[in-house]
Coordinates of C-alpha atoms (C1' of nucleotides) in Angstrom, one line a residue:
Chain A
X1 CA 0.0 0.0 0.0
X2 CA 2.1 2.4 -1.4
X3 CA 0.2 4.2 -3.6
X4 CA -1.0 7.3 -3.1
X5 CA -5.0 5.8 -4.1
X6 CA -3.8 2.9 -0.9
X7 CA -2.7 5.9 1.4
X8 CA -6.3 7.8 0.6
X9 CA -8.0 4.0 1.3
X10 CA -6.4 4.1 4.5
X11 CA -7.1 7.7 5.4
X12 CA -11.1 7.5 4.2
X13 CA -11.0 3.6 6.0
X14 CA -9.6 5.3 8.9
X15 CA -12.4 8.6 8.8
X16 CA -10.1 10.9 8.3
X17 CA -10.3 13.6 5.8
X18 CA -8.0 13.1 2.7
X19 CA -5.9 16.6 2.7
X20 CA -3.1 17.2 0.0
X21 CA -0.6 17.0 3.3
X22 CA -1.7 14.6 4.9
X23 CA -1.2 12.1 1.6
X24 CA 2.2 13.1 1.4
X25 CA 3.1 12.7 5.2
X26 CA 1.8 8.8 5.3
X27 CA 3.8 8.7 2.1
X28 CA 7.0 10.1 3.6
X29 CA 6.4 8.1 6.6
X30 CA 5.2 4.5 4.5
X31 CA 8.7 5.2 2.4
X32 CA 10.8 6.4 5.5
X33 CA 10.2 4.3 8.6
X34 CA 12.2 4.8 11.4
X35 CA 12.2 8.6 10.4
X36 CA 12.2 11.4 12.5
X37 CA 9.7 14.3 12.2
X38 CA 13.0 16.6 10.3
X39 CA 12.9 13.7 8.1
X40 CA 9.7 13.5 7.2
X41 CA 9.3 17.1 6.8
X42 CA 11.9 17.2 4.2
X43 CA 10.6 14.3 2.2
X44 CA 7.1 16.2 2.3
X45 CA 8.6 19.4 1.1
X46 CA 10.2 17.3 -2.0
X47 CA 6.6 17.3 -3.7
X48 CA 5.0 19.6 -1.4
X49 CA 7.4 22.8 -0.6
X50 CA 4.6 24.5 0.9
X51 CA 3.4 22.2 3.4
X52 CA 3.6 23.7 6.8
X53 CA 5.7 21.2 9.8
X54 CA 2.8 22.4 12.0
X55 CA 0.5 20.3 9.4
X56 CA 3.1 17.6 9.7
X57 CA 3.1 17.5 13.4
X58 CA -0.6 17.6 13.5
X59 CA -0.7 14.6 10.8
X60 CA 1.8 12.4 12.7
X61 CA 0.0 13.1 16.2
X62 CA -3.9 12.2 14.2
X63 CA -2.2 8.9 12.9
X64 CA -1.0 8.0 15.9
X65 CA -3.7 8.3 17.6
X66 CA -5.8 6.3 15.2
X67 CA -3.0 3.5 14.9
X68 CA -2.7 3.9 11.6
X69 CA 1.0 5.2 12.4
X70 CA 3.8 4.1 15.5
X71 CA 5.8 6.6 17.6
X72 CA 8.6 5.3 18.6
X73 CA 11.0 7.2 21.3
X74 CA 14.1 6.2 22.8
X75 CA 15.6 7.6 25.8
X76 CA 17.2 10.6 24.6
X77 CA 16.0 10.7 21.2
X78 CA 13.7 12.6 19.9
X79 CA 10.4 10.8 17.9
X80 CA 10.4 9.0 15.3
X81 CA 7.4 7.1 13.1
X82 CA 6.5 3.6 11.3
X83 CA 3.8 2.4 9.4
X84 CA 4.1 -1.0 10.4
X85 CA 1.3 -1.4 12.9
X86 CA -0.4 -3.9 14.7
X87 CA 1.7 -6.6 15.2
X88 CA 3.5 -6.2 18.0
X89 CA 7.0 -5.9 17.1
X90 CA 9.7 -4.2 18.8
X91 CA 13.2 -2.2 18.4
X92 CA 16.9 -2.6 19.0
X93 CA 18.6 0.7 19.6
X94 CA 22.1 1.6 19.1
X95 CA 23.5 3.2 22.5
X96 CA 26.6 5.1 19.7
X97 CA 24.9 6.1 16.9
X98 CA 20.9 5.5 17.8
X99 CA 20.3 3.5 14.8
X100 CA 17.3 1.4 15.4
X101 CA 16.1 -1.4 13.8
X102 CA 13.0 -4.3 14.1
X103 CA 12.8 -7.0 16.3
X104 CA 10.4 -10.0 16.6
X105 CA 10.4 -10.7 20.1
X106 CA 11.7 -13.9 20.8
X107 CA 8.9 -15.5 23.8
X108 CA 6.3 -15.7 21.0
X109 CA 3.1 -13.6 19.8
X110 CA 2.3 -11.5 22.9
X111 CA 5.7 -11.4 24.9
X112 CA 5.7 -10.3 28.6
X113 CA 1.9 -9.5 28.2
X114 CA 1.8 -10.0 31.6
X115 CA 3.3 -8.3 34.5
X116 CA 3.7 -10.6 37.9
X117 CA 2.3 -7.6 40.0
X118 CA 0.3 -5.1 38.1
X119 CA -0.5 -2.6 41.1
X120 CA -4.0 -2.7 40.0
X121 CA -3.4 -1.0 36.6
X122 CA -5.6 -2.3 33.2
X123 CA -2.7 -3.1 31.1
X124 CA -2.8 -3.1 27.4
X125 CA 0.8 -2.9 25.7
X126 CA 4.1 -3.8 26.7
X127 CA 6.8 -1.8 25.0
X128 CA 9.9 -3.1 24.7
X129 CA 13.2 -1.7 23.7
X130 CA 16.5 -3.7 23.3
X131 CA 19.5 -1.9 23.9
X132 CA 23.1 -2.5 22.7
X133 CA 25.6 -1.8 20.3
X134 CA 25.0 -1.9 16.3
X135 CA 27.3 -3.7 13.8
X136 CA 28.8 -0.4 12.5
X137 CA 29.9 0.7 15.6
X138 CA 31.2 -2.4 16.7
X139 CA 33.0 -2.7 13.8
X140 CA 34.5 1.2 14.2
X141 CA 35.3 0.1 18.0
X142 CA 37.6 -3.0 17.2
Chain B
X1 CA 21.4 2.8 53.3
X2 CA 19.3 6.0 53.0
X3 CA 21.8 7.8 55.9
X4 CA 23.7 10.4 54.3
X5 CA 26.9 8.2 55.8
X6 CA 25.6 5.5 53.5
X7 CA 25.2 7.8 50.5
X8 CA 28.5 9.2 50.9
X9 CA 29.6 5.7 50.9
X10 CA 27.8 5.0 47.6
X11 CA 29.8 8.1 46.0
X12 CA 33.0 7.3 47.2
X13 CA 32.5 3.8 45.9
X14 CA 31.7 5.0 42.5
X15 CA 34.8 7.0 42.4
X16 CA 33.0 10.8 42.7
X17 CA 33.9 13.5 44.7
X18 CA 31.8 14.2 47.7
X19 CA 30.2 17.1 47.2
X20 CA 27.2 18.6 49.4
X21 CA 25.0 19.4 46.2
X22 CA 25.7 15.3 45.2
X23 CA 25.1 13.7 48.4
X24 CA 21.6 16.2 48.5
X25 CA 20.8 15.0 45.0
X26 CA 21.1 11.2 45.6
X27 CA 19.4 11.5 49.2
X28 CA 16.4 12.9 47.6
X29 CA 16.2 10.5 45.0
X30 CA 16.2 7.8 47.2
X31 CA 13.2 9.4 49.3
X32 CA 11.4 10.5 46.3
X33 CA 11.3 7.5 43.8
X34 CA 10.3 8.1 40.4
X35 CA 10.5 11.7 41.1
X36 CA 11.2 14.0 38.3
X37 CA 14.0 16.8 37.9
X38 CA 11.5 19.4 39.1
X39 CA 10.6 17.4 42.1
X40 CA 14.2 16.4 43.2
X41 CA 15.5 20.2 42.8
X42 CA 12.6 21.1 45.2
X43 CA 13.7 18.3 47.6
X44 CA 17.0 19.9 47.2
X45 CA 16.2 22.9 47.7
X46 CA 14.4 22.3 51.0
X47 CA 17.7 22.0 52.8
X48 CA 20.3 23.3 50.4
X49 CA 18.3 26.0 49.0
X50 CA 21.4 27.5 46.8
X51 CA 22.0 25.0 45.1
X52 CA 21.8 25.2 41.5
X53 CA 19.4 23.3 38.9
X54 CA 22.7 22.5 36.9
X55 CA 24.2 21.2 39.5
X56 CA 21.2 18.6 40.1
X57 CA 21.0 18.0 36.4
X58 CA 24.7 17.5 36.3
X59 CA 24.6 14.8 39.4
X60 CA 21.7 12.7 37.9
X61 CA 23.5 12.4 34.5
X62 CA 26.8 11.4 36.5
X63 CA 24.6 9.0 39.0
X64 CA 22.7 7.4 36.2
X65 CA 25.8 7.0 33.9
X66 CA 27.6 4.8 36.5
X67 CA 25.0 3.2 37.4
X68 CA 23.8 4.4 40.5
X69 CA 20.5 5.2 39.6
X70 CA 18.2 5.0 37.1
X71 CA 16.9 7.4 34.5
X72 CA 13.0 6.5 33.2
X73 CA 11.4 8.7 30.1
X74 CA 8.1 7.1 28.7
X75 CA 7.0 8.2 25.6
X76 CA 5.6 12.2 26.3
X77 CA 6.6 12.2 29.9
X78 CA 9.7 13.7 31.5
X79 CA 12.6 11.9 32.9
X80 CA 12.0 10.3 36.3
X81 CA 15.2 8.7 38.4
X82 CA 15.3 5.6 40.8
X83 CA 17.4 4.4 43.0
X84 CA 16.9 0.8 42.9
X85 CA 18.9 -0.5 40.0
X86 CA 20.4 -3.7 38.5
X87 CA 17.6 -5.8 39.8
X88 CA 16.0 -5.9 36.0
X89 CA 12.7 -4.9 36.8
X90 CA 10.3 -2.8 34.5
X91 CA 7.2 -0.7 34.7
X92 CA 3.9 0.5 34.2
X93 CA 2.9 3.8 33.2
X94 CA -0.5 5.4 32.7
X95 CA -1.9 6.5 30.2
X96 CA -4.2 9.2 31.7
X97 CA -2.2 10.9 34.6
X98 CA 1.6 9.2 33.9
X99 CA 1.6 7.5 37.0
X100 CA 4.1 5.0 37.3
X101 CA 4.8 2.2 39.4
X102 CA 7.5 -0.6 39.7
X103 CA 7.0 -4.2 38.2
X104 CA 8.9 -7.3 37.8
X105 CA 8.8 -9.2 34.8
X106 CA 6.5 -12.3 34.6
X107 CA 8.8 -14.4 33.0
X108 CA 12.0 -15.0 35.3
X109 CA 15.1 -13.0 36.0
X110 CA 16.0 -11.5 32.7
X111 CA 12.7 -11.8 31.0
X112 CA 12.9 -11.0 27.2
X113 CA 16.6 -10.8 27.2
X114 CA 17.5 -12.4 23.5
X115 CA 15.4 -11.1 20.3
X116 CA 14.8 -13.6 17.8
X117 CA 16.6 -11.4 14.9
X118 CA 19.3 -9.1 17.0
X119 CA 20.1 -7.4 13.2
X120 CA 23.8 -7.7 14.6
X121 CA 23.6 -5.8 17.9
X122 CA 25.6 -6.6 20.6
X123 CA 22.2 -6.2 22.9
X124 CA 22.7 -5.7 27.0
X125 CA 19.1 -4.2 28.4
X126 CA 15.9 -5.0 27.5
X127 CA 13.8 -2.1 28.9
X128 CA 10.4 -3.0 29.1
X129 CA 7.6 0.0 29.5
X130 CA 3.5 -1.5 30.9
X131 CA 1.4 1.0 29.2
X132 CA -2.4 0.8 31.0
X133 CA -4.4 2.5 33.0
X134 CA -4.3 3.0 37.2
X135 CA -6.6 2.2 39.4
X136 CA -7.4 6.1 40.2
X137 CA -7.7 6.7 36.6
X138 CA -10.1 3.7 36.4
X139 CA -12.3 4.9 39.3
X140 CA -12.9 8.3 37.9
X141 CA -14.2 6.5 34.6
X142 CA -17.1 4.6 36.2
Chain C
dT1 C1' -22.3 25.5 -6.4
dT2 C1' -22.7 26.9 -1.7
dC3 C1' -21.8 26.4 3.0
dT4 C1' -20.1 24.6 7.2
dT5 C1' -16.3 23.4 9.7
dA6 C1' -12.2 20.6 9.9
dT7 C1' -7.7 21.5 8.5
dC8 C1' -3.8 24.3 7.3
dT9 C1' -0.5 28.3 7.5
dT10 C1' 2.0 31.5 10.0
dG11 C1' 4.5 33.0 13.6
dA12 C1' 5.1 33.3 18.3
dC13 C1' 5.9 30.6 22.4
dT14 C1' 7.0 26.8 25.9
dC15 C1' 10.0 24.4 28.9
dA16 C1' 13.1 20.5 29.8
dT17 C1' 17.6 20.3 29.1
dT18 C1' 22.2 21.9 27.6
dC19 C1' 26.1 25.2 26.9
dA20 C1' 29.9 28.3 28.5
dA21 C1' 32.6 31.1 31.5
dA22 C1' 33.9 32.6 35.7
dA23 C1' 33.9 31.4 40.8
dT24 C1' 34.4 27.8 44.2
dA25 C1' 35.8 23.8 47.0
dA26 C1' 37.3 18.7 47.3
dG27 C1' 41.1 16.3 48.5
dA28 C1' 46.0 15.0 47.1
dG29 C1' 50.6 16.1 48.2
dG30 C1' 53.8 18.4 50.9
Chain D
dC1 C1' 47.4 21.9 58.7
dC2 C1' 48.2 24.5 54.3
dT3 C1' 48.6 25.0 49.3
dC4 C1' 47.6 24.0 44.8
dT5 C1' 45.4 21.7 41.1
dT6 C1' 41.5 20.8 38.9
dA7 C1' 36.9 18.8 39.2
dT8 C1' 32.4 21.0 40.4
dT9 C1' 29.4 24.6 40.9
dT10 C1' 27.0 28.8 40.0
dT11 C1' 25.1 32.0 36.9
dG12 C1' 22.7 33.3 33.1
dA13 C1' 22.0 32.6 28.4
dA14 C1' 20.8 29.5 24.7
dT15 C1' 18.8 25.4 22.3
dG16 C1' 15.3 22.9 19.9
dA17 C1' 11.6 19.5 19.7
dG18 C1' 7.2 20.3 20.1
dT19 C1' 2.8 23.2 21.1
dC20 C1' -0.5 27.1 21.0
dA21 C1' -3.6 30.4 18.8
dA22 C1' -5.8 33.1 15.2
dG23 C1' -7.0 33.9 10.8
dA24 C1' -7.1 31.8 6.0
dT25 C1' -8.2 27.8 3.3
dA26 C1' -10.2 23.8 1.3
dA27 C1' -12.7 19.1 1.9
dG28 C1' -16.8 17.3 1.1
dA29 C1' -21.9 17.3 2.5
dA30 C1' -26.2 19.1 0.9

DNA sequence: TTCTTATCTTGACTCATTCAAAATAAGAGG
DNA sequence: CCTCTTATTTTGAATGAGTCAAGATAAGAA
């Protein structure tokens, strides 16, 4: 679902009104994941130079919201957005260089669903993030 | 060890300079868990009233890089400390008011640990973030 | 085609956190 | 105990991702 007539689907599937920016900000985000929101601003501007990054903030934080799109945000990084939704996946992240990349977690379908004490609290995600050191920067250590 | 012999002791062991504004910094972190910055430069403040936010933001980022405590950010919140580290346990967050609370992991002593694809990484933390609601936030609903 | 109202643009603003330079004090060595 | 070096601290300004608000625009219902 590439396309910009799948992106609209998803938009009108999702009740969302189909805006010129908002097309082109699922598009930047469907052809960029992992991108931050500077990165997805400049992709936008590549087609559209006049869309505003208020518009693209306000997009991102509507998808989100609506699951169409995931924020993902590290300690001490700043956000950053897939379109791959849904299926509970999670994300290694370089402590050097902050590259991050997909992980299926290894415990099956719904990993650590469960927490031993809950404290009373209606659970209904657990993130995880894997931490560590990516090939690059191994390689630049060694 | 919550005496401020005892948290001397922790910051001599660590190799740091024993300094009034760092010994104030790490004994209100251990009376205020999860507390934010705000929070721990009022606790501060209450008995060392001159000294300096940089100074408190300066400790917790020496504290937390050797370990002695515990920096927490969940996605739109801001950084919270802990002193109870290298014990691998998680937490919950929630989603109305950001309340957090401790949890261990259902699934043994380092739950989650290996990820079926690591891409590479050389991984040493899985952080684990409960997202839910809290019992509070649950009362006010019905 | 018109009209309502959600969405967008513009531009200012917030606030947690960081930067930089001068002042201070921890603690090693004498 | 005193001096000296240098790590820490204070002070005050700056950064920057993200938000707010008001007027202009355009999506799409009728």
């Amino acid at each position: 679902m590439t396309s910009k007539a799948g992106i609209e689907q998803v938009l009108k599937e999702a009740s969302m009104r189909v805006t010129q920016p908002r097309v082109a900000v699922l598009a930047a985000v469907t052809a960029n994941p992992h991108a931050d929101t500077e990165t997805i601003i400049s992709a936008v501007h590549e087609e559209h130079p006049h869309v505003s990054h208020q518009a693209v903030y306000d997009s991102l934080k509507l998808f989100t919201s609506l699951g169409v799109v995931r924020q993902i945000q590290p300690q001490g990084h700043i956000a950053r957005y897939e379109t791959r939704v849904g299926d509970n996946h999670h994300h290694v992240v370089c402590r050097r260089c902050g590259h991050l990349a997909d992980v299926d977690c290894s415990v099956g379908a719904s990993p650590c669903l469960h927490a031993s004490d809950d404290h009373g609290f209606q659970i209904d995600e657990a993130e995880v993030i894997y931490w560590g050191i990516c090939p690059d920067c191994q390689a630049l250590n060694s």
